């Protein structure tokens, strides 16, 4: 199994949290974070940060209903079969 | 399923996300609406080029960004001021260490619980204050859930640049949120 030191684990931390690492590297970061008392708090810190961003994403602005209707009308006009 | 139906089921569900993306690009609700309208019109006309079942969201974002960039060539935006202000924050301490915000916050709130206390509006406002390049990657990754490869394709940059922009953008955002949290009392930095 791949083993990471602190520098390697921290440099891959966001890729780990974003689910962008291959399985071997994911496991290496996870293992390092489990056993390293120095790095684990930073994982918690970054997780709290990203949790807050993901939560905020749900409070984002939606498209105005009038725009939605306008696009529906536009597409209907575009998609209408050509007149014969 | 015909062309109209597949567009309805695969593209239109992303209308809110595309609107938000357009809003951030343009900075105005009226411009965003025009941008979204143009994006969906172009997407509909080019729908035959879309591969069903792939990520329609990033495809729509790409169209939206291209439309915006073409318009932007004609109308210069007032971005330098914001960029300079944010860069100043960055140089105040962010370039000196790998995890400076964490190092500071660790004394008072090691698990970063203050992030959870900040209201959504405060977080979204802080994201808006990031320099454009960092803001776009943070939004696309953390708010819209796009993969690194999708962001790279959308912004026409290498995946390595996506990673570095995310790293720096998140670090900058952590700094801004930490300052917001200390200013508003979510983090107590003065010993009682």
mmCIF file of C-alpha atoms in Angstrom:
data_model
loop_
_atom_site.group_PDB
_atom_site.id
_atom_site.type_symbol
_atom_site.label_atom_id
_atom_site.label_comp_id
_atom_site.label_asym_id
_atom_site.label_seq_id
_atom_site.Cartn_x
_atom_site.Cartn_y
_atom_site.Cartn_z
ATOM 1 C CA UNK A 1 0.000 0.000 0.000
ATOM 2 C CA UNK A 2 1.190 3.529 -0.832
ATOM 3 C CA UNK A 3 2.240 5.528 2.238
ATOM 4 C CA UNK A 4 2.238 9.314 2.350
ATOM 5 C CA UNK A 5 4.212 11.628 4.608
ATOM 6 C CA UNK A 6 2.666 14.892 5.857
ATOM 7 C CA UNK A 7 3.743 16.975 2.873
ATOM 8 C CA UNK A 8 2.416 14.471 0.358
ATOM 9 C CA UNK A 9 -0.866 14.076 2.214
ATOM 10 C CA UNK A 10 -1.428 17.816 2.599
ATOM 11 C CA UNK A 11 -0.576 18.517 -1.024
ATOM 12 C CA UNK A 12 -3.269 16.049 -2.104
ATOM 13 C CA UNK A 13 -5.823 17.016 0.508
ATOM 14 C CA UNK A 14 -8.210 18.991 -1.699
ATOM 15 C CA UNK A 15 -8.051 16.398 -4.441
ATOM 16 C CA UNK A 16 -8.904 13.850 -1.746
ATOM 17 C CA UNK A 17 -11.861 15.912 -0.487
ATOM 18 C CA UNK A 18 -13.031 16.561 -4.051
ATOM 19 C CA UNK A 19 -13.001 12.849 -4.897
ATOM 20 C CA UNK A 20 -10.448 13.429 -7.652
ATOM 21 C CA UNK A 21 -7.757 10.966 -6.535
ATOM 22 C CA UNK A 22 -7.296 7.430 -7.815
ATOM 23 C CA UNK A 23 -8.147 4.706 -5.233
ATOM 24 C CA UNK A 24 -4.531 4.079 -4.122
ATOM 25 C CA UNK A 25 -3.881 7.757 -3.424
ATOM 26 C CA UNK A 26 -7.270 8.177 -1.765
ATOM 27 C CA UNK A 27 -6.423 5.355 0.587
ATOM 28 C CA UNK A 28 -2.937 6.777 1.236
ATOM 29 C CA UNK A 29 -4.339 10.192 2.224
ATOM 30 C CA UNK A 30 -7.117 8.630 4.299
ATOM 31 C CA UNK A 31 -4.635 6.440 6.147
ATOM 32 C CA UNK A 32 -2.240 9.303 6.808
ATOM 33 C CA UNK A 33 -5.040 11.484 8.161
ATOM 34 C CA UNK A 34 -6.156 8.705 10.481
ATOM 35 C CA UNK A 35 -2.752 8.240 12.053
ATOM 36 C CA UNK A 36 -1.258 11.759 11.959
ATOM 37 C CA UNK A 37 -2.323 13.986 14.841
ATOM 38 C CA UNK A 38 -0.674 16.966 13.177
ATOM 39 C CA UNK A 39 -2.525 16.727 9.863
ATOM 40 C CA UNK A 40 -5.925 15.539 11.016
ATOM 41 C CA UNK A 41 -7.055 18.957 12.325
ATOM 42 C CA UNK A 42 -6.320 20.482 8.931
ATOM 43 C CA UNK A 43 -8.522 17.862 7.313
ATOM 44 C CA UNK A 44 -11.287 18.823 9.746
ATOM 45 C CA UNK A 45 -10.730 22.494 9.016
ATOM 46 C CA UNK A 46 -10.930 22.018 5.250
ATOM 47 C CA UNK A 47 -13.951 19.722 5.577
ATOM 48 C CA UNK A 48 -15.780 22.358 7.651
ATOM 49 C CA UNK A 49 -14.897 24.950 5.029
ATOM 50 C CA UNK A 50 -16.202 22.873 2.137
ATOM 51 C CA UNK A 51 -19.318 21.808 4.050
ATOM 52 C CA UNK A 52 -20.149 25.496 4.512
ATOM 53 C CA UNK A 53 -19.695 26.151 0.787
ATOM 54 C CA UNK A 54 -21.858 23.194 -0.180
ATOM 55 C CA UNK A 55 -24.519 24.388 2.229
ATOM 56 C CA UNK A 56 -24.357 27.914 0.819
ATOM 57 C CA UNK A 57 -24.811 26.504 -2.686
ATOM 58 C CA UNK A 58 -28.410 25.618 -1.789
ATOM 59 C CA UNK A 59 -29.141 29.217 -0.880
ATOM 60 C CA UNK A 60 -28.169 30.517 -4.295
ATOM 61 C CA UNK A 61 -30.366 32.575 -6.565
ATOM 62 C CA UNK A 62 -32.641 30.766 -8.998
ATOM 63 C CA UNK A 63 -33.582 32.004 -12.447
ATOM 64 C CA UNK A 64 -36.542 34.423 -12.410
ATOM 65 C CA UNK A 65 -39.827 32.754 -13.478
ATOM 66 C CA UNK A 66 -40.255 35.313 -16.269
ATOM 67 C CA UNK A 67 -36.931 34.253 -17.801
ATOM 68 C CA UNK A 68 -37.969 30.611 -17.610
ATOM 69 C CA UNK A 69 -41.203 31.388 -19.481
ATOM 70 C CA UNK A 70 -39.372 33.484 -22.061
ATOM 71 C CA UNK A 71 -36.938 30.661 -22.798
ATOM 72 C CA UNK A 72 -39.765 28.135 -23.034
ATOM 73 C CA UNK A 73 -41.511 30.382 -25.574
ATOM 74 C CA UNK A 74 -38.274 30.910 -27.480
ATOM 75 C CA UNK A 75 -37.601 27.195 -27.716
ATOM 76 C CA UNK A 76 -41.136 26.507 -28.780
ATOM 77 C CA UNK A 77 -40.726 28.984 -31.620
ATOM 78 C CA UNK A 78 -37.333 27.493 -32.553
ATOM 79 C CA UNK A 79 -38.535 23.926 -32.321
ATOM 80 C CA UNK A 80 -41.776 24.437 -34.192
ATOM 81 C CA UNK A 81 -41.881 22.503 -37.439
ATOM 82 C CA UNK A 82 -41.415 24.756 -40.445
ATOM 83 C CA UNK A 83 -44.623 25.957 -42.021
ATOM 84 C CA UNK A 84 -45.487 24.330 -45.335
ATOM 85 C CA UNK B 1 -37.412 10.759 -27.416
ATOM 86 C CA UNK B 2 -37.312 13.574 -29.967
ATOM 87 C CA UNK B 3 -34.984 16.542 -30.060
ATOM 88 C CA UNK B 4 -37.322 18.839 -28.131
ATOM 89 C CA UNK B 5 -38.004 16.280 -25.428
ATOM 90 C CA UNK B 6 -34.351 15.425 -24.896
ATOM 91 C CA UNK B 7 -33.491 19.123 -24.637
ATOM 92 C CA UNK B 8 -36.307 19.607 -22.132
ATOM 93 C CA UNK B 9 -35.137 16.718 -19.973
ATOM 94 C CA UNK B 10 -31.359 17.191 -20.186
ATOM 95 C CA UNK B 11 -30.709 20.908 -20.703
ATOM 96 C CA UNK B 12 -33.561 22.834 -19.113
ATOM 97 C CA UNK B 13 -33.073 21.401 -15.593
ATOM 98 C CA UNK B 14 -29.799 23.355 -15.518
ATOM 99 C CA UNK B 15 -31.471 26.706 -16.154
ATOM 100 C CA UNK B 16 -30.990 27.892 -12.561
ATOM 101 C CA UNK B 17 -27.311 26.908 -12.558
ATOM 102 C CA UNK B 18 -26.685 28.585 -15.910
ATOM 103 C CA UNK B 19 -28.477 31.717 -14.696
ATOM 104 C CA UNK B 20 -26.268 31.857 -11.596
ATOM 105 C CA UNK B 21 -23.191 31.312 -13.729
ATOM 106 C CA UNK B 22 -24.298 34.085 -16.086
ATOM 107 C CA UNK B 23 -25.081 36.364 -13.166
ATOM 108 C CA UNK B 24 -21.577 35.976 -11.843
ATOM 109 C CA UNK B 25 -19.982 36.439 -15.218
ATOM 110 C CA UNK B 26 -21.934 39.544 -16.103
ATOM 111 C CA UNK B 27 -22.536 41.074 -12.687
ATOM 112 C CA UNK B 28 -26.041 42.231 -13.548
ATOM 113 C CA UNK B 29 -29.421 40.502 -13.556
ATOM 114 C CA UNK B 30 -30.504 42.069 -16.833
ATOM 115 C CA UNK B 31 -27.279 41.078 -18.630
ATOM 116 C CA UNK B 32 -27.488 37.600 -17.107
ATOM 117 C CA UNK B 33 -30.990 37.101 -18.465
ATOM 118 C CA UNK B 34 -29.878 38.059 -21.966
ATOM 119 C CA UNK B 35 -26.873 35.792 -21.626
ATOM 120 C CA UNK B 36 -28.978 32.836 -20.519
ATOM 121 C CA UNK B 37 -31.486 33.387 -23.280
ATOM 122 C CA UNK B 38 -28.714 33.440 -25.874
ATOM 123 C CA UNK B 39 -27.066 30.396 -24.279
ATOM 124 C CA UNK B 40 -30.186 28.256 -24.428
ATOM 125 C CA UNK B 41 -30.969 29.385 -27.937
ATOM 126 C CA UNK B 42 -27.485 28.432 -29.135
ATOM 127 C CA UNK B 43 -27.575 25.200 -27.166
ATOM 128 C CA UNK B 44 -30.888 24.259 -28.709
ATOM 129 C CA UNK B 45 -29.631 24.977 -32.206
ATOM 130 C CA UNK B 46 -26.475 22.941 -31.533
ATOM 131 C CA UNK B 47 -28.252 20.165 -29.644
ATOM 132 C CA UNK B 48 -27.362 17.626 -32.337
ATOM 133 C CA UNK B 49 -23.696 18.084 -31.366
ATOM 134 C CA UNK B 50 -24.378 17.192 -27.751
ATOM 135 C CA UNK B 51 -23.811 13.589 -26.703
ATOM 136 C CA UNK B 52 -26.843 12.458 -24.687
ATOM 137 C CA UNK B 53 -26.099 11.396 -21.153
ATOM 138 C CA UNK B 54 -22.868 13.401 -20.830
ATOM 139 C CA UNK B 55 -22.605 16.419 -18.542
ATOM 140 C CA UNK B 56 -25.065 18.884 -20.055
ATOM 141 C CA UNK B 57 -24.351 21.349 -17.275
ATOM 142 C CA UNK B 58 -20.697 21.900 -18.166
ATOM 143 C CA UNK B 59 -21.612 21.980 -21.885
ATOM 144 C CA UNK B 60 -24.131 24.771 -21.226
ATOM 145 C CA UNK B 61 -21.626 26.628 -19.033
ATOM 146 C CA UNK B 62 -19.114 26.480 -21.897
ATOM 147 C CA UNK B 63 -21.615 28.010 -24.323
ATOM 148 C CA UNK B 64 -22.568 30.654 -21.772
ATOM 149 C CA UNK B 65 -18.966 31.602 -21.146
ATOM 150 C CA UNK B 66 -18.192 31.807 -24.853
ATOM 151 C CA UNK B 67 -21.164 34.088 -25.451
ATOM 152 C CA UNK B 68 -20.093 36.237 -22.534
ATOM 153 C CA UNK B 69 -16.471 36.486 -23.693
ATOM 154 C CA UNK B 70 -17.558 37.554 -27.151
ATOM 155 C CA UNK B 71 -19.730 40.276 -25.652
ATOM 156 C CA UNK B 72 -16.992 41.259 -23.263
ATOM 157 C CA UNK B 73 -14.616 42.054 -26.070
ATOM 158 C CA UNK B 74 -16.981 44.849 -26.951
ATOM 159 C CA UNK B 75 -17.596 46.061 -23.435
ATOM 160 C CA UNK B 76 -14.649 46.223 -21.069
ATOM 161 C CA UNK B 77 -15.581 45.283 -17.568
ATOM 162 C CA UNK B 78 -14.562 47.043 -14.396
ATOM 163 C CA UNK B 79 -12.715 44.137 -12.866
ATOM 164 C CA UNK B 80 -9.288 45.581 -12.149
ATOM 165 C CA UNK B 81 -10.389 47.312 -8.956
ATOM 166 C CA UNK B 82 -11.781 44.129 -7.462
ATOM 167 C CA UNK B 83 -8.775 42.127 -8.590
ATOM 168 C CA UNK B 84 -6.357 44.610 -7.052
ATOM 169 C CA UNK B 85 -8.254 44.699 -3.759
ATOM 170 C CA UNK B 86 -8.294 40.931 -3.483
ATOM 171 C CA UNK B 87 -4.654 40.631 -4.490
ATOM 172 C CA UNK B 88 -3.797 42.984 -1.680
ATOM 173 C CA UNK B 89 -5.548 40.686 0.795
ATOM 174 C CA UNK B 90 -3.648 37.778 -0.725
ATOM 175 C CA UNK B 91 -0.267 39.402 -0.300
ATOM 176 C CA UNK B 92 -1.029 40.463 3.258
ATOM 177 C CA UNK B 93 -0.222 36.989 4.420
ATOM 178 C CA UNK B 94 -1.413 34.357 2.047
ATOM 179 C CA UNK B 95 1.758 34.034 0.046
ATOM 180 C CA UNK B 96 3.991 33.513 3.039
ATOM 181 C CA UNK B 97 2.898 30.032 4.036
ATOM 182 C CA UNK B 98 0.983 27.050 2.760
ATOM 183 C CA UNK B 99 -1.809 27.101 5.335
ATOM 184 C CA UNK B 100 -1.609 30.457 7.098
ATOM 185 C CA UNK B 101 -5.337 30.858 7.804
ATOM 186 C CA UNK B 102 -5.437 27.492 9.425
ATOM 187 C CA UNK B 103 -2.369 28.289 11.480
ATOM 188 C CA UNK B 104 -4.020 31.443 12.806
ATOM 189 C CA UNK B 105 -7.461 29.925 13.292
ATOM 190 C CA UNK B 106 -6.030 26.848 14.969
ATOM 191 C CA UNK B 107 -5.414 28.768 18.182
ATOM 192 C CA UNK B 108 -9.070 29.685 18.558
ATOM 193 C CA UNK B 109 -11.118 27.269 16.477
ATOM 194 C CA UNK B 110 -9.025 24.296 15.339
ATOM 195 C CA UNK B 111 -11.853 22.471 13.598
ATOM 196 C CA UNK B 112 -13.055 25.523 11.723
ATOM 197 C CA UNK B 113 -16.475 25.509 13.340
ATOM 198 C CA UNK B 114 -16.805 29.189 12.558
ATOM 199 C CA UNK B 115 -17.410 28.255 8.910
ATOM 200 C CA UNK B 116 -20.687 26.636 9.931
ATOM 201 C CA UNK B 117 -21.777 29.767 11.812
ATOM 202 C CA UNK B 118 -21.441 32.087 8.823
ATOM 203 C CA UNK B 119 -24.740 32.597 7.022
ATOM 204 C CA UNK B 120 -25.053 31.499 3.393
ATOM 205 C CA UNK B 121 -25.282 35.103 2.212
ATOM 206 C CA UNK B 122 -21.994 35.930 3.914
ATOM 207 C CA UNK B 123 -20.265 33.008 2.224
ATOM 208 C CA UNK B 124 -21.689 33.802 -1.203
ATOM 209 C CA UNK B 125 -20.748 37.480 -0.832
ATOM 210 C CA UNK B 126 -17.199 36.498 0.097
ATOM 211 C CA UNK B 127 -16.962 34.280 -2.973
ATOM 212 C CA UNK B 128 -18.063 37.189 -5.153
ATOM 213 C CA UNK B 129 -15.143 39.208 -3.817
ATOM 214 C CA UNK B 130 -12.538 36.733 -5.058
ATOM 215 C CA UNK B 131 -10.497 37.634 -8.144
ATOM 216 C CA UNK B 132 -12.304 36.367 -11.264
ATOM 217 C CA UNK B 133 -10.042 33.404 -12.027
ATOM 218 C CA UNK B 134 -10.222 32.061 -8.477
ATOM 219 C CA UNK B 135 -13.908 32.867 -8.105
ATOM 220 C CA UNK B 136 -14.862 30.957 -11.247
ATOM 221 C CA UNK B 137 -13.008 27.792 -10.265
ATOM 222 C CA UNK B 138 -14.289 27.850 -6.673
ATOM 223 C CA UNK B 139 -17.872 28.354 -7.852
ATOM 224 C CA UNK B 140 -17.659 25.675 -10.513
ATOM 225 C CA UNK B 141 -16.138 23.172 -8.106
ATOM 226 C CA UNK B 142 -17.607 23.912 -4.685
ATOM 227 C CA UNK B 143 -20.998 25.358 -5.611
ATOM 228 C CA UNK B 144 -21.814 23.702 -8.919
ATOM 229 C CA UNK B 145 -20.037 20.389 -8.355
ATOM 230 C CA UNK B 146 -18.105 20.163 -11.619
ATOM 231 C CA UNK B 147 -15.116 17.822 -11.842
ATOM 232 C CA UNK B 148 -11.606 19.206 -12.393
ATOM 233 C CA UNK B 149 -11.564 17.939 -15.989
ATOM 234 C CA UNK B 150 -14.892 19.636 -16.734
ATOM 235 C CA UNK B 151 -13.676 22.936 -15.281
ATOM 236 C CA UNK B 152 -10.452 22.671 -17.289
ATOM 237 C CA UNK B 153 -12.377 22.172 -20.511
ATOM 238 C CA UNK B 154 -14.850 24.916 -19.704
ATOM 239 C CA UNK B 155 -12.230 27.522 -18.860
ATOM 240 C CA UNK B 156 -9.786 26.243 -21.474
ATOM 241 C CA UNK B 157 -6.963 25.785 -18.970
ATOM 242 C CA UNK B 158 -4.914 22.712 -17.921
ATOM 243 C CA UNK B 159 -6.167 20.570 -15.038
ATOM 244 C CA UNK B 160 -3.042 21.585 -13.095
ATOM 245 C CA UNK B 161 -4.142 25.215 -13.339
ATOM 246 C CA UNK B 162 -7.600 24.263 -12.057
ATOM 247 C CA UNK B 163 -5.944 22.678 -9.035
ATOM 248 C CA UNK B 164 -3.711 25.659 -8.324
ATOM 249 C CA UNK B 165 -6.539 28.171 -8.779
ATOM 250 C CA UNK B 166 -8.744 26.116 -6.480
ATOM 251 C CA UNK B 167 -5.990 25.908 -3.909
ATOM 252 C CA UNK B 168 -5.294 29.636 -3.961
ATOM 253 C CA UNK B 169 -8.949 30.609 -4.275
ATOM 254 C CA UNK B 170 -9.964 28.465 -1.329
ATOM 255 C CA UNK B 171 -7.085 29.750 0.746
ATOM 256 C CA UNK B 172 -8.060 33.328 -0.038
ATOM 257 C CA UNK B 173 -11.694 32.588 0.721
ATOM 258 C CA UNK B 174 -10.759 31.003 4.042
ATOM 259 C CA UNK B 175 -8.847 34.166 4.894
ATOM 260 C CA UNK B 176 -11.801 36.399 4.015
ATOM 261 C CA UNK B 177 -14.254 34.199 5.932
ATOM 262 C CA UNK B 178 -11.965 34.051 8.937
ATOM 263 C CA UNK B 179 -11.710 37.833 9.022
ATOM 264 C CA UNK B 180 -15.496 38.050 8.651
ATOM 265 C CA UNK B 181 -15.921 35.560 11.498
ATOM 266 C CA UNK B 182 -13.583 37.450 13.817
ATOM 267 C CA UNK B 183 -15.176 40.804 12.924
ATOM 268 C CA UNK B 184 -18.666 39.488 13.604
ATOM 269 C CA UNK B 185 -17.725 37.612 16.775
ATOM 270 C CA UNK B 186 -18.097 34.064 15.455
ATOM 271 C CA UNK B 187 -14.486 33.541 16.501
ATOM 272 C CA UNK B 188 -13.273 35.011 19.782
ATOM 273 C CA UNK B 189 -9.627 35.935 19.488
ATOM 274 C CA UNK B 190 -9.321 37.993 22.668
ATOM 275 C CA UNK B 191 -8.572 36.054 25.868
ATOM 276 C CA UNK B 192 -11.271 36.562 28.498
#
